[in-house]
XYZ file of C-alpha atoms in Angstrom:
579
model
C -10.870 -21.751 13.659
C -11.106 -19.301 10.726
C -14.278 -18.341 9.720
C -15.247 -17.565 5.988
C -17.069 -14.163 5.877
C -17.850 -12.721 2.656
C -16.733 -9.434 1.678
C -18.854 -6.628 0.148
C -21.545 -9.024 -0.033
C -24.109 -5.361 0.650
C -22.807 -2.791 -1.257
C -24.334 -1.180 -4.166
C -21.335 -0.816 -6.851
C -23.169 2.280 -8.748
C -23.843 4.514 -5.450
C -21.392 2.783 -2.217
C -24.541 2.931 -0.142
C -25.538 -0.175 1.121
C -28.569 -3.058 0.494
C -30.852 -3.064 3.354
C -33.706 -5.614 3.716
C -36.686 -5.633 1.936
C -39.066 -2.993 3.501
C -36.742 -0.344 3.265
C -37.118 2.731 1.362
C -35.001 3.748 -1.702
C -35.269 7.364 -0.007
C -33.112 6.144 2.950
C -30.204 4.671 0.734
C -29.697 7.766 -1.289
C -29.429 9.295 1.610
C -26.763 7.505 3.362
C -25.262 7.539 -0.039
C -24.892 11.446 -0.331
C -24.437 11.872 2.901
C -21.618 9.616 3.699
C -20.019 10.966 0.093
C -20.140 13.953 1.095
C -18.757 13.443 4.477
C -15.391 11.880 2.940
C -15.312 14.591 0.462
C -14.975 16.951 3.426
C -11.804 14.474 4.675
C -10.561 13.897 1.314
C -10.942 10.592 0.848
C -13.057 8.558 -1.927
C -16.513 7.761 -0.712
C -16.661 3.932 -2.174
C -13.307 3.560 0.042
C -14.542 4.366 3.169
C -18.156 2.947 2.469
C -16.834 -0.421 1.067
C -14.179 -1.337 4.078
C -16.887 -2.648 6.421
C -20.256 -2.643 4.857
C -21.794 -6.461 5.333
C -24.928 -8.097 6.351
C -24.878 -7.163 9.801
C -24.704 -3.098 8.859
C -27.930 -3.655 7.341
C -29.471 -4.822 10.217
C -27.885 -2.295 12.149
C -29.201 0.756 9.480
C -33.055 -0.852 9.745
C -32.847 -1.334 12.813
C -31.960 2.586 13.118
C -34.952 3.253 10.295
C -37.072 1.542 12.289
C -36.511 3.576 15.550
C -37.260 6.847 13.680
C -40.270 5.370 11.957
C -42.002 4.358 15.036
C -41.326 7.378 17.052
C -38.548 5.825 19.491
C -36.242 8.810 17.965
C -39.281 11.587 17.099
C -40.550 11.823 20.058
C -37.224 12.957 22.023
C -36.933 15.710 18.810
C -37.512 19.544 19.505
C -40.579 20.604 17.687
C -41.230 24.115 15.944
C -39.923 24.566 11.845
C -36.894 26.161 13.151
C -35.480 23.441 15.524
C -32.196 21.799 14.913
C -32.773 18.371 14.697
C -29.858 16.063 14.972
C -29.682 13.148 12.400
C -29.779 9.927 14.312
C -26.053 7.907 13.705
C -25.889 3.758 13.195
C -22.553 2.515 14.144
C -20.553 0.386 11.630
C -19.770 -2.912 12.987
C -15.701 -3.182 12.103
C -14.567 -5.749 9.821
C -12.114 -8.454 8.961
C -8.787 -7.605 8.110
C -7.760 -8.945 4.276
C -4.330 -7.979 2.756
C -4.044 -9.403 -0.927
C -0.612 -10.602 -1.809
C 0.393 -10.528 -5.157
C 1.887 -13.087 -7.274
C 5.348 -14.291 -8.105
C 7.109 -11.355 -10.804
C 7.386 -13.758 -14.010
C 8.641 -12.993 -17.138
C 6.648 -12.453 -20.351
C 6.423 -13.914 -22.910
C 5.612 -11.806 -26.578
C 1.661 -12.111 -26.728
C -0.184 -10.417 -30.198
C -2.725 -8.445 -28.591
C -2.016 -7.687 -24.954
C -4.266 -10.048 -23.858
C -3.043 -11.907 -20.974
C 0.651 -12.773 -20.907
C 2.030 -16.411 -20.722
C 4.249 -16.804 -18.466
C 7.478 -19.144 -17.845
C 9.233 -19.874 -14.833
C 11.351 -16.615 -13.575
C 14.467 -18.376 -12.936
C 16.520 -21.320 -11.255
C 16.986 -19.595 -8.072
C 13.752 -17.589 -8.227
C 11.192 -17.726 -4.829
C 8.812 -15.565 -3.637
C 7.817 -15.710 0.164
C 5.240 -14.088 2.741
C 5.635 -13.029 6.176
C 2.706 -11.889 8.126
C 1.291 -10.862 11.614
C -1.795 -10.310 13.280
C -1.093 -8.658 16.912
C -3.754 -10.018 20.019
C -5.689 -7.937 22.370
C -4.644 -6.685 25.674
C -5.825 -10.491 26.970
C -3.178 -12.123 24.772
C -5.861 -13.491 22.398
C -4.780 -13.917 18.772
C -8.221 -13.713 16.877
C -8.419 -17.055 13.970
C -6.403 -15.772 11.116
C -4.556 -17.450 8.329
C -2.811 -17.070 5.218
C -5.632 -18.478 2.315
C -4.866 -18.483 -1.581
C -6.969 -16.323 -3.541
C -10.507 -17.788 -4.124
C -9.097 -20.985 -2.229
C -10.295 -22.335 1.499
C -7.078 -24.513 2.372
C -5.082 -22.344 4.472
C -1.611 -21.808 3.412
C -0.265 -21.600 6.585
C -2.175 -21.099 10.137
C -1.301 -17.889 12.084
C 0.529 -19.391 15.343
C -0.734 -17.798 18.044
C 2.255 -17.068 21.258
C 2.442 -20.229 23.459
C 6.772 -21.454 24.050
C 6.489 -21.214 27.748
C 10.418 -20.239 28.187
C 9.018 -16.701 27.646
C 6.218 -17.129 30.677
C 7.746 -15.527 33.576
C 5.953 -15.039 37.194
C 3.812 -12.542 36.023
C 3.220 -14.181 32.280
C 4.381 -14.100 29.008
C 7.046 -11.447 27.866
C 5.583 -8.110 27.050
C 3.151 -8.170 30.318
C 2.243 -4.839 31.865
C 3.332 -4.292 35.535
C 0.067 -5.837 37.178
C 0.245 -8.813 34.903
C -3.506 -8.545 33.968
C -2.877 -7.437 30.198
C -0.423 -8.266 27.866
C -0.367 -8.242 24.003
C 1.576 -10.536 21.901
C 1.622 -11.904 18.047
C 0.684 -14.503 15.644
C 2.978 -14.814 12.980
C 3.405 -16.387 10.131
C 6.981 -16.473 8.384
C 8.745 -17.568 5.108
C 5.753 -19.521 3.399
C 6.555 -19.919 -0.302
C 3.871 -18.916 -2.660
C 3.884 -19.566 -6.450
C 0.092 -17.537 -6.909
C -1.741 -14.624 -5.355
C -2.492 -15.320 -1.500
C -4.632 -13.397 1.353
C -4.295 -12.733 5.123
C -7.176 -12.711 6.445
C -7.670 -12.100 10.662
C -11.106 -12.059 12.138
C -12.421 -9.088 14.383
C -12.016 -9.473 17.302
C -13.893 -7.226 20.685
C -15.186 -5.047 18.212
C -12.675 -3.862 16.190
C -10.344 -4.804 13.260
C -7.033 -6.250 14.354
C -3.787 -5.087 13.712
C -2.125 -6.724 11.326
C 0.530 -7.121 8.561
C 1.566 -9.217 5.723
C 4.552 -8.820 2.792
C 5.590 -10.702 0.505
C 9.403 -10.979 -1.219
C 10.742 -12.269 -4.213
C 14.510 -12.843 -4.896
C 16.594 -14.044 -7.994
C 20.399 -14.218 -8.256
C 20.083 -15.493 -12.001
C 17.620 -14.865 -15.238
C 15.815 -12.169 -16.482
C 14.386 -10.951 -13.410
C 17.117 -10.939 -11.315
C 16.987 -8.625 -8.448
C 14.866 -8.221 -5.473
C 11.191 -6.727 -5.056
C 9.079 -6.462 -2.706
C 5.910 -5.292 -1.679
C 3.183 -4.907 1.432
C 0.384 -6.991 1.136
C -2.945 -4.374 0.243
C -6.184 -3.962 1.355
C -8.453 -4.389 -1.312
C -10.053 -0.420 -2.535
C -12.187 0.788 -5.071
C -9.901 3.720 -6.144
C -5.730 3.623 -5.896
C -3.501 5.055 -8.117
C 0.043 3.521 -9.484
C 3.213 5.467 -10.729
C 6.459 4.470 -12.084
C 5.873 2.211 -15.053
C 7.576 2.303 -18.273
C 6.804 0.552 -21.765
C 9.984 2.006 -24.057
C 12.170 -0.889 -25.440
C 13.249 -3.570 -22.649
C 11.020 -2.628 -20.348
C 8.349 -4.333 -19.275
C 4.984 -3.336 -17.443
C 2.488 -6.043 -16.084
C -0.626 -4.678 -13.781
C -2.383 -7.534 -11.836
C -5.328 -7.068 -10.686
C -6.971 -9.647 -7.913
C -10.643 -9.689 -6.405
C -10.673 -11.033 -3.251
C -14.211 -10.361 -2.591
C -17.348 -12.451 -3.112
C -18.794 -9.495 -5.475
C -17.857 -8.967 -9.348
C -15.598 -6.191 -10.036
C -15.780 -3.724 -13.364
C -12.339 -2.508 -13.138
C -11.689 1.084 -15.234
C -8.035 1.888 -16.206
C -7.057 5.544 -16.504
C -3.842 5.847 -17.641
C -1.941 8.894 -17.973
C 1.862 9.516 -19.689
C 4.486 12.484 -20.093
C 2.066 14.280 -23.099
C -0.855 14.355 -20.885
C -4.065 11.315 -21.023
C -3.560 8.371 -22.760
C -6.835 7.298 -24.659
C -7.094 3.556 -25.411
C -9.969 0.772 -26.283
C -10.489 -1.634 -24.028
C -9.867 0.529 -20.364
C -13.388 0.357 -19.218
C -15.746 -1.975 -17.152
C -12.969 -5.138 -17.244
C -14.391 -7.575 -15.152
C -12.825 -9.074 -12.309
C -14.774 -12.031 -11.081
C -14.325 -12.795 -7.355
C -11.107 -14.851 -6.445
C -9.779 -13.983 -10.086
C -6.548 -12.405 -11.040
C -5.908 -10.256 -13.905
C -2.805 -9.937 -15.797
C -2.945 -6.510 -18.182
C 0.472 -5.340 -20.281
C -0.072 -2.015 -20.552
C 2.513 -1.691 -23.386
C -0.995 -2.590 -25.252
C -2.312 0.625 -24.023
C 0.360 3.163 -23.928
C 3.301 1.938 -25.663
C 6.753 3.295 -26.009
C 5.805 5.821 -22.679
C 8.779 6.418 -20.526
C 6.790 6.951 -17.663
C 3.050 5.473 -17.448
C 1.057 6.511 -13.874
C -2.114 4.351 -14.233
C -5.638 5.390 -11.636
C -7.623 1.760 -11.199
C -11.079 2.037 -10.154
C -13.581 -0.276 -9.387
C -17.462 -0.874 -9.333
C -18.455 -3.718 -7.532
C -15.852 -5.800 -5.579
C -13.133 -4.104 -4.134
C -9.773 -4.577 -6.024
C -6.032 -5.019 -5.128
C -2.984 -3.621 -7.962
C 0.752 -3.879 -8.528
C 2.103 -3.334 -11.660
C 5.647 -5.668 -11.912
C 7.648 -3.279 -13.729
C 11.296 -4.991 -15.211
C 13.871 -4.065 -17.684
C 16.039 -5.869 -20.072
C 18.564 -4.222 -21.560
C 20.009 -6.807 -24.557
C 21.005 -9.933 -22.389
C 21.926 -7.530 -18.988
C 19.015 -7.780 -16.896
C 18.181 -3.964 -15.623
C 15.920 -4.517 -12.399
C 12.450 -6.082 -11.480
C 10.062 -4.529 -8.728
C 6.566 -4.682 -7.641
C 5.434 -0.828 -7.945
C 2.319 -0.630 -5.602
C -0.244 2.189 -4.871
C 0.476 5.770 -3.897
C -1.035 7.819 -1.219
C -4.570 9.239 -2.355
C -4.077 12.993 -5.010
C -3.475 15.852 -2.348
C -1.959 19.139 -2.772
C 1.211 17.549 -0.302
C 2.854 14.113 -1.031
C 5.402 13.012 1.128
C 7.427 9.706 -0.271
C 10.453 8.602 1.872
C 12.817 6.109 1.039
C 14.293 7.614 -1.609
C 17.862 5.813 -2.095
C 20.758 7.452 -3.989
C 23.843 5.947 -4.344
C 27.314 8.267 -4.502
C 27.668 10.265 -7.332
C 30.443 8.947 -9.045
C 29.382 5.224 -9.362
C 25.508 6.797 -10.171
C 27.141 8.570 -13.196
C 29.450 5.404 -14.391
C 26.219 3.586 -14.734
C 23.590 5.884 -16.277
C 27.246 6.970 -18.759
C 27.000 3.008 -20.411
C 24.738 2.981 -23.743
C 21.506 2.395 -22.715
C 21.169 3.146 -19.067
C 19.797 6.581 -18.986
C 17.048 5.368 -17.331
C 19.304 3.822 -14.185
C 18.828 7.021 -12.240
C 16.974 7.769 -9.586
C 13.797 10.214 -10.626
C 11.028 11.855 -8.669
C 7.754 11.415 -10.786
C 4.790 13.674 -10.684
C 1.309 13.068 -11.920
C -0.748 16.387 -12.217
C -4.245 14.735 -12.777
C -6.277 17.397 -12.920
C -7.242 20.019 -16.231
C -4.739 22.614 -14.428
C -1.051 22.890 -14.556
C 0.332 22.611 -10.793
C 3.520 24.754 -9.833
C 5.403 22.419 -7.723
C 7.942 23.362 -4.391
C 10.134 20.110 -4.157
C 11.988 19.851 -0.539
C 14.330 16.641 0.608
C 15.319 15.995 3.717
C 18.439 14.140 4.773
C 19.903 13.280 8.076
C 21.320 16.658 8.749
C 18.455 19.226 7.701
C 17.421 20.060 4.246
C 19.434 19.379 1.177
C 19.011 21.603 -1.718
C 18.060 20.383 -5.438
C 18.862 22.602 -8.557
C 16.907 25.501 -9.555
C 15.447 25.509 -6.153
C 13.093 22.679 -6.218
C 10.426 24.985 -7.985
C 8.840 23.032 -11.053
C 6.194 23.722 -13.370
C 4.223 20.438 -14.138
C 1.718 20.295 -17.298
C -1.799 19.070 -16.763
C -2.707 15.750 -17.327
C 0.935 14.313 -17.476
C 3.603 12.622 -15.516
C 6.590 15.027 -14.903
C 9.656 13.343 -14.356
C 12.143 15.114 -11.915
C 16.121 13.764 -11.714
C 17.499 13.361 -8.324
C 21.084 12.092 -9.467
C 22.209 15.226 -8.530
C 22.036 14.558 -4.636
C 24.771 12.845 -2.335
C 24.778 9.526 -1.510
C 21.980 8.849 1.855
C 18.627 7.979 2.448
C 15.984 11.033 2.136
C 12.196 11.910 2.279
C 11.044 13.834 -0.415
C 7.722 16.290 -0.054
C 5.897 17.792 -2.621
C 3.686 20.728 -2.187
C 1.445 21.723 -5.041
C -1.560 24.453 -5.722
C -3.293 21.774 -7.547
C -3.571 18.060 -6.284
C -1.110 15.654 -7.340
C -0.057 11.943 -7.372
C 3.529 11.585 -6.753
C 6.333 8.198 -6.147
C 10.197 8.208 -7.185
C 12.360 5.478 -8.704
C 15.846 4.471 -7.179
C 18.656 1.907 -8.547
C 20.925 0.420 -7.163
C 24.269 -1.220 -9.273
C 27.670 -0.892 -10.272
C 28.976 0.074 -13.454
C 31.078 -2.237 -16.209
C 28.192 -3.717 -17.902
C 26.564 -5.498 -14.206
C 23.501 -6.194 -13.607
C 21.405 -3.019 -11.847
C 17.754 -3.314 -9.663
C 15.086 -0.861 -9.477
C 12.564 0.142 -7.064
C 9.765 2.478 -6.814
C 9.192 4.410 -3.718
C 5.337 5.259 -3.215
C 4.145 8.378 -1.734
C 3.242 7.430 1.752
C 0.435 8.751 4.336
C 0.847 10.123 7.752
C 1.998 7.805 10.412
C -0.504 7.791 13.480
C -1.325 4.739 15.738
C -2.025 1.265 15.111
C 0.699 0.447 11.885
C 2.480 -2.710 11.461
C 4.924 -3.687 9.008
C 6.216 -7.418 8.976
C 9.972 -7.039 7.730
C 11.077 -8.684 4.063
C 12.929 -11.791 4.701
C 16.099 -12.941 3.822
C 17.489 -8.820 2.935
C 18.867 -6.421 5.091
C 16.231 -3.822 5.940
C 15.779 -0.077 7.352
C 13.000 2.192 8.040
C 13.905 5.611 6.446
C 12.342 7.609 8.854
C 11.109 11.715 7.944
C 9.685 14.788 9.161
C 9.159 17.501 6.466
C 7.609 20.021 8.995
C 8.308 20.564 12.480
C 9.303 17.810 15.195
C 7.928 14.448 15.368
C 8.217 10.945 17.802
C 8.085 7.820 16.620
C 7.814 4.359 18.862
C 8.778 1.587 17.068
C 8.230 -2.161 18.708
C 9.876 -5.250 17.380
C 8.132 -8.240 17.415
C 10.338 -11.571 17.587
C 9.299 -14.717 15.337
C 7.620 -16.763 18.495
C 5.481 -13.402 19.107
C 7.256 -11.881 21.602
C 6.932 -7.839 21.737
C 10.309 -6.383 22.119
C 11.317 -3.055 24.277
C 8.997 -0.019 22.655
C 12.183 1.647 20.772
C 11.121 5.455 20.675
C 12.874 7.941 17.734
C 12.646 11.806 17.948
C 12.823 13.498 14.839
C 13.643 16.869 14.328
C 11.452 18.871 11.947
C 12.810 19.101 8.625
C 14.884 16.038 8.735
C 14.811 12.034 7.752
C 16.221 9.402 9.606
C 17.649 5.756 8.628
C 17.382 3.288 11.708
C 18.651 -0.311 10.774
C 16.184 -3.391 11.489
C 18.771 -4.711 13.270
C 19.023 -1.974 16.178
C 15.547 -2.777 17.246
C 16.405 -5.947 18.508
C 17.386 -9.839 17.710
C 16.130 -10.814 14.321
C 12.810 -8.838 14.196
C 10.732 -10.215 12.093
C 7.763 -7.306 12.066
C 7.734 -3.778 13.810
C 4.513 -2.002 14.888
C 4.851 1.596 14.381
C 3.169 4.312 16.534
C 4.005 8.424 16.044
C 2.791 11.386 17.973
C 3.772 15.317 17.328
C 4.294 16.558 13.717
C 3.382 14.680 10.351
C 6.236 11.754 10.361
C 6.504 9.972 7.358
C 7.804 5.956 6.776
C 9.268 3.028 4.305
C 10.730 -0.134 4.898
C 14.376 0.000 2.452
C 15.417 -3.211 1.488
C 18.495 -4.818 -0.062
C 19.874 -7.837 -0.979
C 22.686 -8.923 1.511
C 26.546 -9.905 -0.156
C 25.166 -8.193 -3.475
C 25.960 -4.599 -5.062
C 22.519 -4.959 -6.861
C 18.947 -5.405 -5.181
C 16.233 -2.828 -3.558
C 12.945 -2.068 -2.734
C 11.131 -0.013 -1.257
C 7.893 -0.434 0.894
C 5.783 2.220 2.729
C 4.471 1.385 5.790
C 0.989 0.832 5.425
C -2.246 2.583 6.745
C -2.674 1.808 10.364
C -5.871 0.439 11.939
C -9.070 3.168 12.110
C -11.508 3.406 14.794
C -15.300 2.043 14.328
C -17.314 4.339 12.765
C -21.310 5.682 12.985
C -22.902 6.067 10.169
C -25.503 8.780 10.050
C -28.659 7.644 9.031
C -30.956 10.719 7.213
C -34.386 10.225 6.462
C -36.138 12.291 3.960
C -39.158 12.639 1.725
């Protein structure tokens, strides 16, 4: 049975530190505060991310329970004594929490509005339908924790996670997927192909301890209308701080960031938006509120007009916040692409985005050739967000080693501003793209995908992506054909790759060796019969990943989805008293 638990319900939006009962001193929460900021400063990472992923009414129990200890003496009087002792601060572990993946809503066009206020919005199409697929793996006892798939802000469940029970797959020693002794096993609830028409959440208790693994996506296709094409996107995590590349406001094209709160808290939501001249300064960016179970609909043609590329940092006080901006193109009555562009890896000095897509040069240059399609070309954009202008080294990797761009890949990009790269010049394939900068950067690309003669043509954005490790799942788009493109900038990686079936079976472990400096394409379809999710595990080198999608029987239709941050370990949180 799933049970409601509220989310941020004891976080402090100003600091991240969290409310403890009454009794407590204001000394001890500025000190977790700093502390724990300056602990995720060290790992590069935002401090209201990590702070805000967990933080409920049973941490503050556990942190006054810890205050208490100290205060009485339980921890004092096992301390070293003298001025120059090293004391060790005491550490309160972090109970883990749910798992919540926001999916967005259906792309819809829009309609003209006066002030950029939120857009009406008219049915897509005649053949328009957005779906979600999701997954929520068990523990090693074959115990799918209660999960479901919940609209925003709503309690009826959209559709119950199934947990694994046809007993054709129970053999002698249990269900498929068993280890040797038959004591363990670990199988799947899934949930597949449940039409949406609004935002929706999967949400997955946790279960022994720890946060589950699980997945969710969500897919909308349209043979006729405006916003014909595909897109697709991973469901998100809610976070307080994400940024979002690849939009465009010139004529015909058309940029919509949602917003959603799936929390119980209030969100002030603060837009930074950024263009190719550098900052873009507009009324109306700061402290929009978000209330809990709302959605948000911005154009941000109200804020930066006529930009040809618009990279766009959300950041939140309050409730933790999910973004997409659904980014589509018109050009006259030819409809030019629709996507769902969502979040890039965190600024770093090295981005990694694979996926890129580039079709073969000659039909690439019949298309962008036609009046008006300059833009249908795949790009590489860069987003230098600091005051300092970053020298960038640009490297792609294809299937056979290294493939080199013009002018060597070396780039100067200006402060402030989003740097547009072309990559038409590169052969037809699959590639992963890294980016190494002296200054930290926020980077993503934009493919296409079309033929020439005046035909329709899709877009996609490809989002820098983060290191592959343990614990990722990605449920699989349905309805297109799909790939994971596969790369390993440095030096030689491994990657085990498990399908899991639509009754929850766990496939044969598939396991990938990838040679350093190289990116790899492997089809869906080679892991096994109709996968309908893959778990992803890597060891070695950094290995980099994105689900490619396209529309089957069409010469028009991608997208292209990173696979998403796996599952993290519980965590202690040291607890520093002071006065």
């Amino acid at each position: 049975m799933l049970r409601a638990v509220p989310t941020n319900a004891s976080t402090d939006a100003s600091t991240g530190a969290t409310d403890v009962a009454p009794g407590d001193t204001r000394a001890a929460r500025t000190a977790v505060a700093a502390r724990a900021d300056a602990r995720d400063r060290a790992a590069g990472v935002g401090a209201p991310t990590r702070l805000r992923t967990a933080l409920g009414a049973a941490t503050g129990v556990v942190l006054l329970a810890a205050t208490a200890a100290v205060a009485s003496g339980g921890v004092t009087a096992a301390l070293p004594a003298g001025p120059d002792a090293d004391v060790a601060v005491p550490a309160a572990a972090v109970p883990a929490g749910d798992y919540t993946a926001v999916c967005p809503a259906p792309p819809r066009p829009v309609a003209p509005s006066g002030d950029g206020d939120d857009p009406e919005f008219g049915p897509a199409s005649r053949t328009a339908k957005t779906t979600v697929s999701g997954l929520v793996l068990s523990d090693l006892g074959a115990t799918v924790t209660g999960s479901a798939l919940l609209p925003v802000g709503g309690e009826e469940p959209l559709d119950l996670i199934r947990e694994f029970a046809p007993e054709s797959s129970l053999g002698s020693r249990g269900p498929a997927g068993s280890s040797e002794d038959g004591l363990t096993t670990r199988v799947a609830g899934v949930t597949r192909g449940t039409a949406v028409d609004a935002p929706s959440v999967l949400r997955a208790q946790a279960q022994g301890g720890l946060t589950p693994v699980a997945a969710a996506s969500a897919t909308y296709t349209a043979t006729d209308g405006d916003l014909r094409g595909l897109a697709a996107t991973a469901c998100q995590v809610p976070s307080s701080d994400f940024w979002l590349l690849g939009a465009a406001t010139t004529a015909g094209q058309s940029s919509v960031l949602t917003l959603t709160n799936p929390t119980g808290t209030p969100a002030a939501v603060s837009l930074e938006l950024h263009g190719p001249d550098g900052p873009i300064e507009a009324a109306g960016t700061r402290g929009e509120l978000v209330a809990p179970g709302e959605t948000r609909r911005i154009v941000l043609g109200a804020f930066a007009g006529d930009q040809e590329h618009v990279a766009v940092r959300v950041r939140s006080a309050g409730g933790r916040v999910t973004g997409v901006i659904q980014q589509s193109v018109l050009r006259g009555l030819t409809p030019g692409g629709v996507d769902l562009l969502s979040p890039s890896a965190p600024a770093g000095l090295t981005q990694v985005v694979p996926g890129v897509v580039v079709q073969d040069t000659a039909t690439a240059r019949r298309i962008r050739e036609q009046d008006g399609y300059a833009t249908a070309s795949p790009e590489l954009q860069v987003l230098v967000p600091g005051a300092s202008d970053a020298v960038l080294d640009l490297r792609v990797f294809g299937p056979d080693g290294e493939v080199e761009l013009p002018d060597g890949g070396v780039v100067t990009a200006p402060a402030g501003a989003v740097t547009g790269v072309p990559l038409d010049a590169l052969p037809a394939g699959n590639y992963t793209i890294a980016v190494t900068s002296d200054v930290s950067v926020v980077a993503a690309a934009r493919v296409t995908r079309g033929t020439d003669d005046g035909k329709p043509v899709d877009l996609a954005g490809a989002p820098a992506a983060v290191r592959l490790g343990s614990g990722h799942a990605m449920a699989l788009a349905e309805g297109v054909d799909a790939a994971l493109v596969l790369g390993a900038p440095g030096g030689r990686g491994e990657i085990t790759l498990t399908p899991v079936s639509a009754d929850g079976v766990l496939g044969k472990p598939v396991v990938i060796g990838i040679a350093g400096g190289t990116s790899v394409t492997v089809p869906a379809s080679s892991l096994g019969r109709s996968p309908v999710a893959v778990l992803v595990d890597a060891t070695g080198d950094p290995v980099y990943g994105a689900q490619v999608m396209t529309l089957p029987g069409t010469t028009s239709g991608i997208s292209v989805v990173a696979v998403p941050v796996g599952v993290t370990a519980p965590q202690d949180l040291p607890v520093d008293l002071g006065y």
